[in-house]
Each structure stands twice: as C-alpha cells, then as structure tokens.
Amino acid sequence: MGFRSWRARSRRALVAAALMTTIVTGTAGWAIGSEQQPLTGPPPGTSSWRADHSAGLTLPDPKTASPDRIAAFFDSLDQDRRERLVARHPSVVGNLDGAPTALRFEANSRYLRAERAREQARATDPDLTLQDHERARSLIDRYDELLTPGRQILAFDPRGRGQVAEVYGDLATAEHVSVVVPGSDIDLSTFDRATDRYGTPAGMGHALRAATGPRTAVIAWVGYTTPVGLGPDAATGRLAEAGAPRLVRFAQGLTASGTPRPAVFCHSYGSVVCGLAASRLPAADLVVLGSPGMRADSVADLHTTARVWAAKDDSDWIDKVPSVELFGLGHGEDPAEPGFGARRIPAERAEGHTGYFAPGTDSLRAFARIADGAGTSDRNRPTGART
C-alpha cells in the first residue's frame, strides 16, 4: 500500500471514528433504549418436540441436526406420520430448515391460527392492561393478514419483534429461487407495511417475482433480529453475527429440500449479514444493494463461490457513511466501489435508499435477469451491468 493510499485510508478511519462516536454518545439515551437482543437457537416448541416419542420415532434435534439430516428424516416418513407431526408440533415443523416446504406452509398456518386464538383471549383478559389489550388486537390483525388465503408462509416465529418468511411463486417447481434479506427496522409488523412499499421485504419480493419469468420463486426472509434506528446496533456487526448462521441454515434447508442454489439479495444492513454468511452460504449469486459494507475488504475476502454483485444509486444516503471498520464500528469497504471487485449493477433510475426494487428501474431489471438465471453465465450478464 502506497503512502497516499495509507494516508487516505487513515483519514477515512478518523472520520468514521468521529461519526460513530457521535452516533454512540450523542444519541446514547435513545440508542440504549433501542438496543436489540438477537433471537437465536432452535424454533419455539423444541422442548416438546424433543420429548415426543409417541410415534416410536427419535425426532431429529432442531438445534443440532443438519438440514440434510432433517430432510432425510422426513423422506423416511409416510404422509400420515408427517401430518401427525404437523398437528402435534406446528411451531417446530413450520420453522424446521430441511423439512418439506408444503408441510411448513401447513404447519405455519396452524401455528398462526393458534397464536391468533391466544391473542384473542388476551385482548379481553381483565387481568391485563389496556396496553396489553391494544397489542393483542394489533397482533390479531397482523395474523389475519398473514392467514389470507393464498399466502405461503415458510417461517413464522412470534417471539421478540417477530420473524417471518414468505414465498412468492411455486417453490416446488421453480428452476430459479431468490431470497431477499432486509436491513434495519424490519420485523413481523413492518414486513409488508403499506408505506415505503419497496423498502419492505414483501414489497421487494413481490416486485422481483413480478419482474421475472414463471420459472422463478422469490422468498422474503426476515429470519434475524434487525437493528432499530441508527444506534450502535446498526453501526456494529453484533446482530449480523447472530443472523448470519440463521441465514446459512435457512439457505441450506432450501437446497436440502430440493430447491436450486438461490440468488440472495441483501439490502442495507442485510448485506452485513450476507457478508458474514458468504463463505458458508450455498448461493449461486450474492447481490448487495445500498450496502454499508460486508465486513470484508474485497470479494476475495468473502471466500464465496457465488458471483458477487453490487448496486448503489447516487441519491442513497448510505453513500455518506464512511466505508471503514474501526474498533468494531462500521462495516468495511463499499462493495459498489471498483476496488472491491463486485460486478456492478446500474442504479441510475433508482431513488433513495429503498428504491432499488421499484418497477421501471434499471436496478430491478438487472435483478430480474440475475433471478432468472442470466447472472450464472459471463455471456449473459444483466443488461448494463459492469464488471
């Protein structure tokens, strides 16, 4: 590294340190209040699952069994035994990576109905506060929306702020599969909010599916605890470190159950999760957009066999965040910079931090070509994409 390069990098590091210090100290009261505790470990109901020997079976431990082992276990069961497990343990089967997707849809429908009934009882419980009643009613509305006929809920966990994954398209027959990994401020309640539609996982997933051919399926995945606001959680990799193994296991579960290696689209802080997961992630393509960094200095540092793509529009505020990592703050080099080595996706028509999936944008058109499989060949790069 030359002296000028070293001096520029040092200057950027000092700017980043000053910025991050301002974020941490200047908003301390707010930031501490919004600090999130990551959801980790196996699905809810795992203890009952482990203790169940009623069918004369040894059920695979959701915490230790690999998705391949879980897929093999379900392959060994007839349909009657599968259905009995869904009925007895919907919260486990619905979130068990490697289980057949059709069973997971059925299990999560059961689990959502059970949670809705529980909240209906809470909404009128005289021993609870008015605030408890209000939250219960809000959750009832949320569960009603997720139970709308035709929705395919591949994962659902009401713990904490809530997590969910939804499929658009036919996952069983898809020749190409994509997974959307969101950034900050996303949970069960904001998964498909009406405002800022294309900044939500559901909006991104719907838009990508609509822009692709009939052979594709898209999954909007909120399977990790995201940061809230711009406090220390967003500036550090703590939540991403907890989320990366969950993303890896989810993707491994897809391939174990017979789907092709996915293209993974990672927005904002989600790209930090994807960067930490990259070396173990069975992805065909890794696409980052509006990224603050991937905790890597280059594509080579990701140690992935996936093709790596990056998009950033000129109006995205994330471009003002210094691209360094210092004392655990910041997320490293900008993947959209030529020196990082990612294939560049045009985003001249995208607007702001959440406009990349908006219909009519060059970025969405390029994303669709990758999702359709065009990104797997050097001869078929997305239109306008640059190396």
Tab-separated table of C-alpha atoms in Angstrom:
chain	number	residue	atom	x	y	z
A	1	MET	CA	0.000	0.000	0.000
A	2	GLY	CA	1.457	3.398	-1.052
A	3	PHE	CA	1.812	6.343	1.315
A	4	ARG	CA	-1.032	8.299	-0.322
A	5	SER	CA	-3.357	5.304	-0.137
A	6	TRP	CA	-2.433	4.733	3.505
A	7	ARG	CA	-2.972	8.415	4.333
A	8	ALA	CA	-6.380	8.456	2.606
A	9	ARG	CA	-7.415	5.291	4.419
A	10	SER	CA	-6.271	6.742	7.753
A	11	ARG	CA	-8.222	9.948	7.127
A	12	ARG	CA	-11.345	7.937	6.365
A	13	ALA	CA	-10.825	5.908	9.530
A	14	LEU	CA	-10.604	9.075	11.634
A	15	VAL	CA	-13.769	10.452	10.019
A	16	ALA	CA	-15.528	7.159	10.660
A	17	ALA	CA	-14.394	7.127	14.277
A	18	ALA	CA	-15.691	10.654	14.804
A	19	LEU	CA	-19.013	9.803	13.154
A	20	MET	CA	-19.521	6.600	15.076
A	21	THR	CA	-18.562	8.273	18.347
A	22	THR	CA	-21.175	10.929	17.669
A	23	ILE	CA	-23.795	8.257	16.988
A	24	VAL	CA	-22.961	6.315	20.132
A	25	THR	CA	-22.547	9.223	22.558
A	26	GLY	CA	-24.820	11.831	21.045
A	27	THR	CA	-27.812	9.501	20.987
A	28	ALA	CA	-26.903	7.394	23.988
A	29	GLY	CA	-30.252	7.509	25.739
A	30	TRP	CA	-32.197	6.668	22.594
A	31	ALA	CA	-29.668	4.087	21.398
A	32	ILE	CA	-29.618	2.141	24.640
A	33	GLY	CA	-33.392	2.018	24.644
A	34	SER	CA	-33.435	0.557	21.144
A	35	GLU	CA	-30.681	-1.998	21.644
A	36	GLN	CA	-31.960	-5.339	20.408
A	37	GLN	CA	-31.381	-8.790	21.837
A	38	PRO	CA	-30.944	-11.201	18.925
A	39	LEU	CA	-33.225	-14.185	18.628
A	40	THR	CA	-31.074	-17.316	18.449
A	41	GLY	CA	-31.447	-21.029	18.956
A	42	PRO	CA	-33.986	-23.567	17.691
A	43	PRO	CA	-37.684	-22.947	16.924
A	44	PRO	CA	-40.287	-22.407	19.660
A	45	GLY	CA	-41.703	-25.671	20.960
A	46	THR	CA	-38.414	-27.550	20.603
A	47	SER	CA	-38.561	-28.933	24.165
A	48	SER	CA	-41.903	-30.649	23.494
A	49	TRP	CA	-40.604	-31.942	20.166
A	50	ARG	CA	-37.525	-33.468	21.790
A	51	ALA	CA	-39.654	-35.160	24.458
A	52	ASP	CA	-42.133	-36.661	21.977
A	53	HIS	CA	-41.687	-40.428	21.488
A	54	SER	CA	-45.358	-41.151	20.856
A	55	ALA	CA	-44.842	-42.383	17.308
A	56	GLY	CA	-41.945	-44.653	18.213
A	57	LEU	CA	-39.567	-42.276	16.470
A	58	THR	CA	-36.444	-40.454	17.550
A	59	LEU	CA	-37.082	-36.972	16.253
A	60	PRO	CA	-34.034	-35.040	14.990
A	61	ASP	CA	-32.905	-32.298	17.341
A	62	PRO	CA	-33.684	-28.922	15.683
A	63	LYS	CA	-30.640	-27.406	17.366
A	64	THR	CA	-28.016	-29.928	16.249
A	65	ALA	CA	-29.371	-31.864	13.267
A	66	SER	CA	-28.279	-30.531	9.887
A	67	PRO	CA	-30.879	-29.544	7.276
A	68	ASP	CA	-29.753	-32.558	5.231
A	69	ARG	CA	-30.417	-34.837	8.208
A	70	ILE	CA	-33.840	-33.271	8.716
A	71	ALA	CA	-34.692	-33.655	5.023
A	72	ALA	CA	-33.678	-37.331	5.163
A	73	PHE	CA	-35.822	-37.864	8.261
A	74	PHE	CA	-38.961	-36.529	6.586
A	75	ASP	CA	-38.189	-38.510	3.439
A	76	SER	CA	-38.344	-41.647	5.590
A	77	LEU	CA	-41.884	-40.901	6.824
A	78	ASP	CA	-45.179	-41.683	5.165
A	79	GLN	CA	-47.702	-38.880	4.755
A	80	ASP	CA	-49.742	-39.919	7.789
A	81	ARG	CA	-46.750	-39.610	10.136
A	82	ARG	CA	-45.792	-36.291	8.598
A	83	GLU	CA	-49.279	-34.922	9.177
A	84	ARG	CA	-49.284	-36.096	12.777
A	85	LEU	CA	-46.046	-34.207	13.426
A	86	VAL	CA	-47.544	-31.076	11.863
A	87	ALA	CA	-50.599	-31.381	14.099
A	88	ARG	CA	-48.582	-32.001	17.280
A	89	HIS	CA	-45.686	-29.599	16.659
A	90	PRO	CA	-46.648	-26.870	14.171
A	91	SER	CA	-44.231	-24.309	15.630
A	92	VAL	CA	-41.294	-26.665	15.084
A	93	VAL	CA	-42.201	-28.129	11.686
A	94	GLY	CA	-43.061	-24.667	10.361
A	95	ASN	CA	-39.574	-23.383	11.159
A	96	LEU	CA	-37.540	-26.537	10.603
A	97	ASP	CA	-34.977	-25.944	7.872
A	98	GLY	CA	-34.861	-29.027	5.665
A	99	ALA	CA	-38.497	-30.019	6.198
A	100	PRO	CA	-40.668	-30.226	3.046
A	101	THR	CA	-41.947	-26.788	2.086
A	102	ALA	CA	-45.586	-27.916	1.724
A	103	LEU	CA	-45.510	-29.197	5.307
A	104	ARG	CA	-44.003	-25.941	6.507
A	105	PHE	CA	-46.790	-23.964	4.833
A	106	GLU	CA	-49.402	-26.142	6.546
A	107	ALA	CA	-47.632	-26.032	9.917
A	108	ASN	CA	-47.295	-22.251	9.885
A	109	SER	CA	-50.958	-21.852	9.005
A	110	ARG	CA	-51.813	-23.937	12.079
A	111	TYR	CA	-49.337	-22.039	14.237
A	112	LEU	CA	-50.676	-18.661	13.100
A	113	ARG	CA	-54.237	-19.716	13.914
A	114	ALA	CA	-53.151	-20.909	17.358
A	115	GLU	CA	-51.344	-17.637	18.058
A	116	ARG	CA	-54.345	-15.664	16.843
A	117	ALA	CA	-56.596	-17.566	19.256
A	118	ARG	CA	-54.151	-16.881	22.082
A	119	GLU	CA	-54.150	-13.149	21.332
A	120	GLN	CA	-57.945	-13.118	21.062
A	121	ALA	CA	-58.084	-14.400	24.627
A	122	ARG	CA	-55.535	-11.808	25.756
A	123	ALA	CA	-57.459	-8.983	24.087
A	124	THR	CA	-60.317	-9.400	26.588
A	125	ASP	CA	-58.412	-10.700	29.615
A	126	PRO	CA	-59.420	-8.454	32.556
A	127	ASP	CA	-56.131	-9.163	34.329
A	128	LEU	CA	-54.134	-7.490	31.545
A	129	THR	CA	-53.559	-3.783	30.962
A	130	LEU	CA	-55.138	-1.642	28.257
A	131	GLN	CA	-51.736	-1.585	26.563
A	132	ASP	CA	-51.697	-5.402	26.566
A	133	HIS	CA	-55.181	-5.421	25.030
A	134	GLU	CA	-54.108	-2.965	22.324
A	135	ARG	CA	-51.030	-5.018	21.432
A	136	ALA	CA	-53.142	-8.187	21.320
A	137	ARG	CA	-55.587	-6.576	18.897
A	138	SER	CA	-52.713	-5.405	16.736
A	139	LEU	CA	-51.303	-8.930	16.590
A	140	ILE	CA	-54.725	-10.370	15.749
A	141	ASP	CA	-54.887	-8.034	12.738
A	142	ARG	CA	-51.345	-8.995	11.759
A	143	TYR	CA	-52.088	-12.727	11.952
A	144	ASP	CA	-55.317	-12.275	9.995
A	145	GLU	CA	-53.304	-10.668	7.193
A	146	LEU	CA	-50.752	-13.488	7.150
A	147	LEU	CA	-53.587	-16.045	7.079
A	148	THR	CA	-55.089	-14.541	3.921
A	149	PRO	CA	-55.796	-17.438	1.516
A	150	GLY	CA	-53.023	-17.893	-1.000
A	151	ARG	CA	-50.183	-16.602	1.182
A	152	GLN	CA	-47.333	-19.096	1.581
A	153	ILE	CA	-45.670	-18.614	4.969
A	154	LEU	CA	-42.429	-20.587	5.081
A	155	ALA	CA	-41.382	-19.457	8.561
A	156	PHE	CA	-43.138	-17.758	11.456
A	157	ASP	CA	-41.853	-17.003	14.941
A	158	PRO	CA	-43.794	-14.586	17.193
A	159	ARG	CA	-41.047	-14.261	19.785
A	160	GLY	CA	-39.478	-10.835	20.330
A	161	ARG	CA	-40.406	-8.465	17.498
A	162	GLY	CA	-41.456	-11.437	15.387
A	163	GLN	CA	-39.928	-13.092	12.320
A	164	VAL	CA	-41.448	-14.378	9.113
A	165	ALA	CA	-40.598	-15.673	5.638
A	166	GLU	CA	-42.994	-15.715	2.695
A	167	VAL	CA	-42.783	-17.359	-0.732
A	168	TYR	CA	-43.938	-15.755	-3.989
A	169	GLY	CA	-44.280	-18.227	-6.838
A	170	ASP	CA	-44.192	-22.023	-6.833
A	171	LEU	CA	-41.187	-23.109	-4.812
A	172	ALA	CA	-41.804	-26.784	-5.618
A	173	THR	CA	-41.368	-26.346	-9.379
A	174	ALA	CA	-39.119	-23.272	-9.594
A	175	GLU	CA	-35.964	-23.605	-11.642
A	176	HIS	CA	-34.551	-20.450	-10.059
A	177	VAL	CA	-35.021	-19.247	-6.479
A	178	SER	CA	-34.159	-15.915	-4.882
A	179	VAL	CA	-34.008	-14.877	-1.231
A	180	VAL	CA	-34.407	-11.244	-0.117
A	181	VAL	CA	-32.581	-10.313	3.115
A	182	PRO	CA	-33.697	-6.921	4.519
A	183	GLY	CA	-31.913	-4.338	6.632
A	184	SER	CA	-32.821	-2.280	9.697
A	185	ASP	CA	-36.257	-1.667	11.210
A	186	ILE	CA	-37.842	-4.797	9.720
A	187	ASP	CA	-39.815	-7.316	11.759
A	188	LEU	CA	-43.206	-9.015	11.789
A	189	SER	CA	-45.088	-5.710	11.949
A	190	THR	CA	-43.142	-3.967	9.163
A	191	PHE	CA	-42.669	-6.975	6.886
A	192	ASP	CA	-45.279	-5.721	4.406
A	193	ARG	CA	-46.238	-2.250	5.608
A	194	ALA	CA	-48.166	-0.010	3.211
A	195	THR	CA	-45.738	2.915	3.475
A	196	ASP	CA	-42.362	2.731	1.718
A	197	ARG	CA	-43.514	-0.446	-0.007
A	198	TYR	CA	-40.294	-1.228	-1.867
A	199	GLY	CA	-38.311	-0.817	1.322
A	200	THR	CA	-40.085	-3.832	2.829
A	201	PRO	CA	-39.180	-7.488	2.248
A	202	ALA	CA	-42.665	-8.249	0.940
A	203	GLY	CA	-42.549	-5.301	-1.472
A	204	MET	CA	-39.109	-6.304	-2.710
A	205	GLY	CA	-40.176	-9.935	-3.080
A	206	HIS	CA	-43.394	-9.090	-4.928
A	207	ALA	CA	-41.587	-6.697	-7.277
A	208	LEU	CA	-38.820	-9.175	-8.078
A	209	ARG	CA	-41.274	-12.012	-8.668
A	210	ALA	CA	-43.407	-9.816	-10.966
A	211	ALA	CA	-40.330	-8.859	-12.989
A	212	THR	CA	-39.149	-12.443	-13.520
A	213	GLY	CA	-40.401	-15.354	-15.537
A	214	PRO	CA	-42.774	-18.137	-14.433
A	215	ARG	CA	-39.899	-20.490	-13.590
A	216	THR	CA	-38.812	-18.425	-10.599
A	217	ALA	CA	-39.795	-18.205	-6.941
A	218	VAL	CA	-38.821	-15.465	-4.509
A	219	ILE	CA	-38.638	-15.685	-0.721
A	220	ALA	CA	-38.773	-12.605	1.511
A	221	TRP	CA	-36.857	-13.667	4.616
A	222	VAL	CA	-36.980	-11.897	7.970
A	223	GLY	CA	-35.201	-14.560	9.975
A	224	TYR	CA	-32.861	-12.453	12.088
A	225	THR	CA	-33.201	-9.620	14.591
A	226	THR	CA	-32.639	-6.364	12.702
A	227	PRO	CA	-31.340	-3.102	14.182
A	228	VAL	CA	-33.819	-0.396	15.141
A	229	GLY	CA	-32.850	3.108	14.046
A	230	LEU	CA	-29.262	4.335	13.661
A	231	GLY	CA	-27.847	3.468	17.063
A	232	PRO	CA	-24.892	1.224	17.874
A	233	ASP	CA	-26.713	-1.894	16.648
A	234	ALA	CA	-26.643	-0.509	13.095
A	235	ALA	CA	-23.019	0.592	13.413
A	236	THR	CA	-21.680	-2.751	14.676
A	237	GLY	CA	-21.826	-6.332	13.474
A	238	ARG	CA	-23.330	-7.804	16.649
A	239	LEU	CA	-26.790	-8.527	15.224
A	240	ALA	CA	-25.336	-9.572	11.874
A	241	GLU	CA	-23.103	-12.094	13.611
A	242	ALA	CA	-26.186	-13.609	15.238
A	243	GLY	CA	-28.155	-13.500	11.982
A	244	ALA	CA	-25.557	-14.961	9.619
A	245	PRO	CA	-25.795	-18.577	10.909
A	246	ARG	CA	-29.592	-18.360	10.668
A	247	LEU	CA	-29.374	-17.269	7.027
A	248	VAL	CA	-26.881	-20.040	6.264
A	249	ARG	CA	-29.119	-22.673	7.830
A	250	PHE	CA	-32.191	-21.330	6.049
A	251	ALA	CA	-30.470	-21.500	2.653
A	252	GLN	CA	-29.096	-24.954	3.438
A	253	GLY	CA	-32.626	-26.023	4.287
A	254	LEU	CA	-33.819	-24.868	0.872
A	255	THR	CA	-31.207	-26.867	-1.002
A	256	ALA	CA	-31.703	-29.879	1.284
A	257	SER	CA	-35.402	-29.907	0.405
A	258	GLY	CA	-34.640	-29.880	-3.308
A	259	THR	CA	-34.575	-26.255	-4.433
A	260	PRO	CA	-31.693	-24.904	-6.540
A	261	ARG	CA	-28.978	-22.753	-5.001
A	262	PRO	CA	-30.578	-19.337	-4.560
A	263	ALA	CA	-29.624	-15.863	-5.639
A	264	VAL	CA	-29.507	-13.884	-2.393
A	265	PHE	CA	-30.407	-10.182	-2.494
A	266	CYS	CA	-29.136	-8.282	0.535
A	267	HIS	CA	-30.359	-4.770	1.302
A	268	SER	CA	-28.592	-2.287	3.587
A	269	TYR	CA	-27.673	-3.905	6.946
A	270	GLY	CA	-28.770	-7.203	5.419
A	271	SER	CA	-25.595	-7.071	3.338
A	272	VAL	CA	-23.569	-7.191	6.563
A	273	VAL	CA	-25.416	-10.410	7.432
A	274	CYS	CA	-24.742	-11.761	3.946
A	275	GLY	CA	-21.070	-10.816	4.087
A	276	LEU	CA	-20.563	-12.722	7.329
A	277	ALA	CA	-22.541	-15.689	5.967
A	278	ALA	CA	-20.962	-15.720	2.494
A	279	SER	CA	-18.317	-18.404	2.984
A	280	ARG	CA	-20.936	-20.960	4.143
A	281	LEU	CA	-23.911	-19.753	2.132
A	282	PRO	CA	-24.965	-22.111	-0.710
A	283	ALA	CA	-25.750	-19.209	-3.041
A	284	ALA	CA	-25.388	-19.001	-6.801
A	285	ASP	CA	-25.359	-15.191	-6.737
A	286	LEU	CA	-24.893	-12.686	-3.926
A	287	VAL	CA	-26.383	-9.275	-4.693
A	288	VAL	CA	-25.939	-6.322	-2.320
A	289	LEU	CA	-27.774	-3.011	-2.656
A	290	GLY	CA	-27.483	0.129	-0.579
A	291	SER	CA	-24.760	-1.616	1.389
A	292	PRO	CA	-22.838	-0.019	4.271
A	293	GLY	CA	-20.196	-2.746	3.822
A	294	MET	CA	-19.892	-6.513	4.118
A	295	ARG	CA	-17.203	-6.780	6.804
A	296	ALA	CA	-14.723	-7.570	4.030
A	297	ASP	CA	-12.175	-5.614	2.025
A	298	SER	CA	-12.869	-7.380	-1.260
A	299	VAL	CA	-14.806	-10.160	-2.956
A	300	ALA	CA	-11.863	-12.477	-2.314
A	301	ASP	CA	-12.234	-11.891	1.437
A	302	LEU	CA	-15.787	-13.245	1.290
A	303	HIS	CA	-14.469	-16.713	0.355
A	304	THR	CA	-17.547	-17.499	-1.683
A	305	THR	CA	-18.102	-19.349	-4.935
A	306	ALA	CA	-21.154	-17.166	-5.637
A	307	ARG	CA	-20.998	-14.337	-8.126
A	308	VAL	CA	-20.997	-11.083	-6.174
A	309	TRP	CA	-22.923	-8.060	-7.467
A	310	ALA	CA	-23.386	-4.561	-6.042
A	311	ALA	CA	-25.760	-1.670	-6.678
A	312	LYS	CA	-25.804	1.830	-5.195
A	313	ASP	CA	-27.621	4.851	-6.567
A	314	ASP	CA	-26.212	8.371	-6.270
A	315	SER	CA	-29.110	9.566	-4.107
A	316	ASP	CA	-28.740	6.827	-1.498
A	317	TRP	CA	-27.888	8.359	1.893
A	318	ILE	CA	-25.833	5.262	2.748
A	319	ASP	CA	-23.141	6.631	0.448
A	320	LYS	CA	-22.384	9.263	3.096
A	321	VAL	CA	-21.491	6.602	5.681
A	322	PRO	CA	-17.676	6.179	5.801
A	323	SER	CA	-16.658	2.838	4.287
A	324	VAL	CA	-14.325	1.614	7.013
A	325	GLU	CA	-14.329	-0.649	10.025
A	326	LEU	CA	-12.561	0.634	13.137
A	327	PHE	CA	-12.725	-0.706	16.694
A	328	GLY	CA	-15.759	-2.782	15.718
A	329	LEU	CA	-17.646	0.235	14.329
A	330	GLY	CA	-18.526	0.467	10.639
A	331	HIS	CA	-18.695	-2.353	8.127
A	332	GLY	CA	-15.668	-2.025	5.861
A	333	GLU	CA	-15.183	-1.277	2.192
A	334	ASP	CA	-18.017	-0.194	-0.087
A	335	PRO	CA	-18.947	-3.201	-2.265
A	336	ALA	CA	-20.062	-0.828	-5.042
A	337	GLU	CA	-16.551	0.621	-5.395
A	338	PRO	CA	-14.490	-0.865	-8.270
A	339	GLY	CA	-11.679	-1.885	-5.929
A	340	PHE	CA	-13.940	-4.280	-4.039
A	341	GLY	CA	-14.241	-6.470	-7.131
A	342	ALA	CA	-18.018	-6.976	-7.278
A	343	ARG	CA	-19.869	-6.892	-10.577
A	344	ARG	CA	-21.559	-3.508	-10.723
A	345	ILE	CA	-25.304	-3.255	-11.314
A	346	PRO	CA	-26.621	0.039	-12.735
A	347	ALA	CA	-28.940	2.005	-10.471
A	348	GLU	CA	-29.266	5.376	-12.183
A	349	ARG	CA	-33.071	5.203	-12.108
A	350	ALA	CA	-33.358	4.049	-8.501
A	351	GLU	CA	-34.141	6.759	-5.964
A	352	GLY	CA	-33.005	6.871	-2.370
A	353	HIS	CA	-32.101	4.042	-0.048
A	354	THR	CA	-35.220	1.950	-0.663
A	355	GLY	CA	-35.873	2.480	-4.372
A	356	TYR	CA	-33.861	-0.359	-5.907
A	357	PHE	CA	-36.840	-2.696	-6.422
A	358	ALA	CA	-39.232	-0.029	-7.710
A	359	PRO	CA	-40.844	-1.015	-11.037
A	360	GLY	CA	-39.240	0.635	-14.052
A	361	THR	CA	-35.781	0.973	-12.529
A	362	ASP	CA	-32.654	-0.307	-14.216
A	363	SER	CA	-31.672	-1.973	-10.943
A	364	LEU	CA	-34.852	-4.087	-10.793
A	365	ARG	CA	-34.415	-5.064	-14.437
A	366	ALA	CA	-30.880	-6.250	-13.684
A	367	PHE	CA	-32.022	-8.040	-10.516
A	368	ALA	CA	-34.672	-9.884	-12.520
A	369	ARG	CA	-32.124	-11.139	-15.019
A	370	ILE	CA	-29.994	-12.487	-12.193
A	371	ALA	CA	-33.040	-14.078	-10.533
A	372	ASP	CA	-33.955	-15.676	-13.869
A	373	GLY	CA	-30.534	-17.303	-14.060
A	374	ALA	CA	-28.853	-14.940	-16.502
A	375	GLY	CA	-26.283	-13.989	-13.882
A	376	THR	CA	-24.847	-17.503	-13.841
A	377	SER	CA	-23.082	-17.037	-17.169
A	378	ASP	CA	-20.500	-14.471	-18.221
A	379	ARG	CA	-22.200	-14.427	-21.612
A	380	ASN	CA	-25.491	-13.380	-20.054
A	381	ARG	CA	-24.786	-10.524	-17.704
A	382	PRO	CA	-27.714	-8.304	-16.741
A	383	THR	CA	-28.177	-5.524	-19.271
A	384	GLY	CA	-25.946	-2.603	-18.375
A	385	ALA	CA	-24.087	-4.479	-15.634
A	386	ARG	CA	-20.374	-3.689	-15.428
A	387	THR	CA	-17.511	-5.691	-14.040
